[in-house]
C-alpha atoms as an extended CHARMM CRD file, in Angstrom:
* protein
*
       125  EXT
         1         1  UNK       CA            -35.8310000000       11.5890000000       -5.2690000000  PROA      1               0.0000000000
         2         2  UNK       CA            -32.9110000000        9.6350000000       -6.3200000000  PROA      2               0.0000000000
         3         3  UNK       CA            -33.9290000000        6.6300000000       -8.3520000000  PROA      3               0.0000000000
         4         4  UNK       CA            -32.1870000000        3.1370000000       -7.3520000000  PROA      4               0.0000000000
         5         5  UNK       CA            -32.1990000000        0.5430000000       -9.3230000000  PROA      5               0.0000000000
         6         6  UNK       CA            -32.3940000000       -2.8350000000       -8.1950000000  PROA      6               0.0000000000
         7         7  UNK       CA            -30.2010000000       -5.8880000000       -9.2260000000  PROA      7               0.0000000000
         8         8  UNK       CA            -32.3350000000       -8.6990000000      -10.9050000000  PROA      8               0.0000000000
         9         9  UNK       CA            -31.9280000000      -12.0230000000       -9.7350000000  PROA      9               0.0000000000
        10        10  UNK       CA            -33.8580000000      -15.2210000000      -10.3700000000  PROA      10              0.0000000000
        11        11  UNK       CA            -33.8830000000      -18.5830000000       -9.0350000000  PROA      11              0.0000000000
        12        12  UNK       CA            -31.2600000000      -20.9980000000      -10.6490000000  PROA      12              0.0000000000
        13        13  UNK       CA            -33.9940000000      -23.1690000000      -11.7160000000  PROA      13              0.0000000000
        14        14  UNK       CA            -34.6580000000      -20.1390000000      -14.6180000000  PROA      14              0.0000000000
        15        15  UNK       CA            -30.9630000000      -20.0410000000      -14.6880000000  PROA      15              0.0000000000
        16        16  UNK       CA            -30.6970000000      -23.6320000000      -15.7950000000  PROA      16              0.0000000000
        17        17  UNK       CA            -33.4970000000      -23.2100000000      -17.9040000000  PROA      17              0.0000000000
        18        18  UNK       CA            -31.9850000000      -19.9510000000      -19.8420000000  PROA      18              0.0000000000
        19        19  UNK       CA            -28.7960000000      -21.5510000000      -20.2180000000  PROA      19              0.0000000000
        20        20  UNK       CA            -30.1840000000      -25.1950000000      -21.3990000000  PROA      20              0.0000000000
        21        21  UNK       CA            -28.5970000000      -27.0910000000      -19.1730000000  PROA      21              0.0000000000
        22        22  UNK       CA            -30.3100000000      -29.9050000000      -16.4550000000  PROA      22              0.0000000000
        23        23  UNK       CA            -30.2180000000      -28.1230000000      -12.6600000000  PROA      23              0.0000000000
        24        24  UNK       CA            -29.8820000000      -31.1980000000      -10.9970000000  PROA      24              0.0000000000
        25        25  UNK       CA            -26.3520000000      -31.8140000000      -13.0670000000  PROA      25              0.0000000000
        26        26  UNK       CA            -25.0690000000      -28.1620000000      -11.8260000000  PROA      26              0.0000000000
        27        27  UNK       CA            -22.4860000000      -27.3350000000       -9.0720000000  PROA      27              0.0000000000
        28        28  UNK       CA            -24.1060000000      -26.9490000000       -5.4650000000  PROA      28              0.0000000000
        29        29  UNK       CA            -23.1730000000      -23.2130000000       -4.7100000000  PROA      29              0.0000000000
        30        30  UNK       CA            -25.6410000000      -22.6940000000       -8.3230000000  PROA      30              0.0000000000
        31        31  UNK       CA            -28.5830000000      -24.6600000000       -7.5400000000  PROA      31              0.0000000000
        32        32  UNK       CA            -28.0730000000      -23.0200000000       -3.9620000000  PROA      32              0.0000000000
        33        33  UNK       CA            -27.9390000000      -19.4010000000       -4.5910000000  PROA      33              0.0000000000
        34        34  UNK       CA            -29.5690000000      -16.9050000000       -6.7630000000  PROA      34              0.0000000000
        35        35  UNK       CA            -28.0520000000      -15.7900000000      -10.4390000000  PROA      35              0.0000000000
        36        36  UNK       CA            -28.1560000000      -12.4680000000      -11.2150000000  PROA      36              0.0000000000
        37        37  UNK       CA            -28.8240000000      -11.1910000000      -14.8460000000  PROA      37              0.0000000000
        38        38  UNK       CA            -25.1480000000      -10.1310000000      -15.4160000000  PROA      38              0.0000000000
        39        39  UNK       CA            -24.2510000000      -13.5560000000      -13.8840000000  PROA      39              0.0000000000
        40        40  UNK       CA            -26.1780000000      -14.9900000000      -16.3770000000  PROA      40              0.0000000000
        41        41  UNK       CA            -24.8400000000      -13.0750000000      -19.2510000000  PROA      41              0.0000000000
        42        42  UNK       CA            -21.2330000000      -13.8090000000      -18.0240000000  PROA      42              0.0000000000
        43        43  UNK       CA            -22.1310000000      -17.6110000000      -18.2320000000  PROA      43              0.0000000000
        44        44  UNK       CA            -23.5340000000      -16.9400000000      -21.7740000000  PROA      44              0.0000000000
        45        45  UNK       CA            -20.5370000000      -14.9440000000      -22.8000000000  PROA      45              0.0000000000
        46        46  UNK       CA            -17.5550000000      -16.9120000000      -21.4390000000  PROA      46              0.0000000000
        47        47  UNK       CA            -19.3240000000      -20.3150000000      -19.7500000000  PROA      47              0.0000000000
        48        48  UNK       CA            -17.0860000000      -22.0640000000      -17.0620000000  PROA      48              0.0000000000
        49        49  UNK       CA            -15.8900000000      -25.2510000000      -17.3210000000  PROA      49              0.0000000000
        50        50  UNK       CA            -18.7460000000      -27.3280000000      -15.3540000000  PROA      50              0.0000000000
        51        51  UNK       CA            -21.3770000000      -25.5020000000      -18.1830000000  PROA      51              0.0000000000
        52        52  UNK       CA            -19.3690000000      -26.1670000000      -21.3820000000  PROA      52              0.0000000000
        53        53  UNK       CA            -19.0770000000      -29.9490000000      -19.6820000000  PROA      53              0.0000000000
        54        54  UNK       CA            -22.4730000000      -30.2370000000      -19.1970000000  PROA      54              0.0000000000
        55        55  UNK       CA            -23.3840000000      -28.8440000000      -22.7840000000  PROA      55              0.0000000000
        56        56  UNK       CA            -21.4370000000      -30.8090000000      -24.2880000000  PROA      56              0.0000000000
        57        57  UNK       CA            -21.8330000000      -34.3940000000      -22.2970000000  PROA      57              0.0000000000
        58        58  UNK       CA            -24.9680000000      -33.9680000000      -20.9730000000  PROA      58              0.0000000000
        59        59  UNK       CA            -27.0020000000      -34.7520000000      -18.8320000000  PROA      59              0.0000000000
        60        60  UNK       CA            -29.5510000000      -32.6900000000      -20.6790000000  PROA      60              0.0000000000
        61        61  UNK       CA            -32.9800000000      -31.5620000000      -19.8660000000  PROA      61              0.0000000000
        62        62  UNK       CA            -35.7250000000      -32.5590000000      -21.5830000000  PROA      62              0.0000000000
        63        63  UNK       CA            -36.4000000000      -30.0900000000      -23.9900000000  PROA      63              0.0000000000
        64        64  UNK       CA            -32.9760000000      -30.4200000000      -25.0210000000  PROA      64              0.0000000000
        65        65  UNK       CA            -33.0790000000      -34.2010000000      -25.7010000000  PROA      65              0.0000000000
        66        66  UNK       CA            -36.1920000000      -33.7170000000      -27.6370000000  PROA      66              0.0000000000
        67        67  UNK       CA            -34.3940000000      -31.0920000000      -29.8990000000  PROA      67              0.0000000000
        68        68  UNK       CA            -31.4080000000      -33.4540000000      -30.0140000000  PROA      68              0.0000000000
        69        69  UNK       CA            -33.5430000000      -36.2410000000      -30.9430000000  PROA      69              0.0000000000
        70        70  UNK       CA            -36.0230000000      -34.3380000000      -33.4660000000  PROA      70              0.0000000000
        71        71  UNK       CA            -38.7990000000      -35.0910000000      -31.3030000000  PROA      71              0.0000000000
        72        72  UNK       CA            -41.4880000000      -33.2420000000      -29.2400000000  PROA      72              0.0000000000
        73        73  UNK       CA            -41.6470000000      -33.1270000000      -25.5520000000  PROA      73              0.0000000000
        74        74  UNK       CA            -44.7380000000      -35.1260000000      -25.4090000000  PROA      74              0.0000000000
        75        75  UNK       CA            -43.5850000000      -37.0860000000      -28.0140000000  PROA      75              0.0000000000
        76        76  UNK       CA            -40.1650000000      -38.1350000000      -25.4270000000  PROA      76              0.0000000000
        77        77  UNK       CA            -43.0220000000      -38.6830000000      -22.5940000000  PROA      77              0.0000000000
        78        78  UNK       CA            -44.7560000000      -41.4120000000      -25.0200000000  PROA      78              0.0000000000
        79        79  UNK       CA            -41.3500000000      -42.9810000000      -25.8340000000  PROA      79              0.0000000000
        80        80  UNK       CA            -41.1700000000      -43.4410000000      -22.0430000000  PROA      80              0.0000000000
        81        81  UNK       CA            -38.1880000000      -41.0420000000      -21.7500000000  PROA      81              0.0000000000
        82        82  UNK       CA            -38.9780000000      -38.9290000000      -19.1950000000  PROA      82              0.0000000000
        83        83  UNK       CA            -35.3770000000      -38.2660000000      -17.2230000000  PROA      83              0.0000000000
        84        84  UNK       CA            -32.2460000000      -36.1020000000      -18.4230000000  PROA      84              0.0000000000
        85        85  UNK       CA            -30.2590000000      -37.7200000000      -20.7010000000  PROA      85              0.0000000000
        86        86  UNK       CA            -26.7650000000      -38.0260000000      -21.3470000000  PROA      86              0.0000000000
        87        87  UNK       CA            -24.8030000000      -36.6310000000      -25.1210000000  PROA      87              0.0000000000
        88        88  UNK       CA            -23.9380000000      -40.5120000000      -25.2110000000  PROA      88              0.0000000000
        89        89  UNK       CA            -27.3430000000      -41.8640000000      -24.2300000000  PROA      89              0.0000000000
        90        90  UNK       CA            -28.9780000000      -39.6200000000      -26.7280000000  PROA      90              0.0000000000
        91        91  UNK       CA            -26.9930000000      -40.5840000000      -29.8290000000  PROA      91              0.0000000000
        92        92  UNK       CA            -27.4000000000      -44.6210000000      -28.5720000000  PROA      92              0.0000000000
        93        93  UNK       CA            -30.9320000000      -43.6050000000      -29.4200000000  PROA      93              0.0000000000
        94        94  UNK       CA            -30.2310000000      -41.9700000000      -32.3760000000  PROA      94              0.0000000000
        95        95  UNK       CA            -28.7440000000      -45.6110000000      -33.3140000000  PROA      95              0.0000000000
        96        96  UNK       CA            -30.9210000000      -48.3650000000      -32.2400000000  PROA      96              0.0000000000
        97        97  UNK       CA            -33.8090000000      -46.0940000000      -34.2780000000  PROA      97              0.0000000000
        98        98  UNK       CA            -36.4040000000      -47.5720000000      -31.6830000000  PROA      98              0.0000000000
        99        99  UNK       CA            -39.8840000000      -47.5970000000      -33.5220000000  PROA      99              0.0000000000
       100       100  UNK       CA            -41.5340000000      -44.6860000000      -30.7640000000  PROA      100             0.0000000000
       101       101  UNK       CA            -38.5580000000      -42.3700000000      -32.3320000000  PROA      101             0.0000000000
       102       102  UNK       CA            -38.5670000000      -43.0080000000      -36.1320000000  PROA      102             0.0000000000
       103       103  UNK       CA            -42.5580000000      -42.1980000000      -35.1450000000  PROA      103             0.0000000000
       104       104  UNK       CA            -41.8540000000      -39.5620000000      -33.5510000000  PROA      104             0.0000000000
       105       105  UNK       CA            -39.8180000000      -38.1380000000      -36.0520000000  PROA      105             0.0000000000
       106       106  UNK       CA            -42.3120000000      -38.7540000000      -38.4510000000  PROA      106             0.0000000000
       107       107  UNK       CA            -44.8700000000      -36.7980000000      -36.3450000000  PROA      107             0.0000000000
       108       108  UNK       CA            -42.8010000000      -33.9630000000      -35.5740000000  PROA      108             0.0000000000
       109       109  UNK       CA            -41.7870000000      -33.4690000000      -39.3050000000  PROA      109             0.0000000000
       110       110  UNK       CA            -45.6080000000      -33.6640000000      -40.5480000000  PROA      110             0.0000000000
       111       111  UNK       CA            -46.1810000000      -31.0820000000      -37.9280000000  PROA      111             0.0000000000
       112       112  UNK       CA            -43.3800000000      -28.7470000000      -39.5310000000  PROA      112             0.0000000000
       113       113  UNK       CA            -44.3850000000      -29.2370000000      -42.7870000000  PROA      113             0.0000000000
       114       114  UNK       CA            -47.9990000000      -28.1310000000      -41.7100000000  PROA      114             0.0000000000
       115       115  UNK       CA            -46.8530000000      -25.1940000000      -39.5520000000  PROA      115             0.0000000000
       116       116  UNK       CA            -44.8020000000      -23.8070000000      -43.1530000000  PROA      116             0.0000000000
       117       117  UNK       CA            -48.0030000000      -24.5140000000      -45.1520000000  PROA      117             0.0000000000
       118       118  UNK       CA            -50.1160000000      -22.1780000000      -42.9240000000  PROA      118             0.0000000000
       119       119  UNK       CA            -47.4450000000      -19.8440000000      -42.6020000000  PROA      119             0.0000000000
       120       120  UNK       CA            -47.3210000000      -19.4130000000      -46.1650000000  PROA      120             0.0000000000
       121       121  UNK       CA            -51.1680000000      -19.4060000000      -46.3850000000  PROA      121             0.0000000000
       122       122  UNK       CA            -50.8140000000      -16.6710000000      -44.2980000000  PROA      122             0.0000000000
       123       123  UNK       CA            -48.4680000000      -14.0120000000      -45.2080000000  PROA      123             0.0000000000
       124       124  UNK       CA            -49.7180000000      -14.9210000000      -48.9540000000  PROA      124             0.0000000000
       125       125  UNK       CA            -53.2250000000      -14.2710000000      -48.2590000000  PROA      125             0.0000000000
């Protein structure tokens, strides 16, 4: 028996989500089709111009604003952000310094500073 191997695809919502980027902000004939894994690695590798655009000016899914902003996920959801946000919206933020985000911030970097104290518990131990 001959064995055939199969082309993966997956739906351009993973795409999106593999190559940071908001779906909702891509071209029509991506959020329409499926991506294949080579297609994905080409956009990795050489991205077209819509992708760098969208890297670079946003708008940006959520996980990326939160690692933009220094912030959680949940902690964007109690700042009441919960929409994409632009490159330009996100550093208006990172201006004004509204008191949710300097908390946030504050959170987030306890929470770092406790994940690197039980890391080093750990591999001392």
């Amino acid at each position: 028996m001959k064995s055939h191997q199969s082309t993966q695809t997956m739906k351009p919502a993973t795409a999106a989500k593999k190559l940071g980027v908001y779906l909702e902000a891509t071209p029509a004939e991506f959020r329409e089709g499926v991506v294949s894994r080579a297609e994905l690695d080409a956009f990795q590798a050489d991205p077209p111009q819509w992708l760098r655009e969208l890297r670079a000016k946003g708008p940006h899914p959520r996980p990326v604003v939160a690692e933009k902003l220094g912030v959680s996920i949940s902690g964007l959801a109690r700042g009441g952000i919960t929409d994409a946000l632009t490159t330009e919206q996100i550093e208006a933020l990172k201006q004004e310094q509204p008191e949710w985000l300097v908390k946030e911030r504050a959170t987030q970097a306890e929470v770092r500073k406790e994940a690197a104290r039980i890391k080093k518990r750990d591999t001392e131990g």
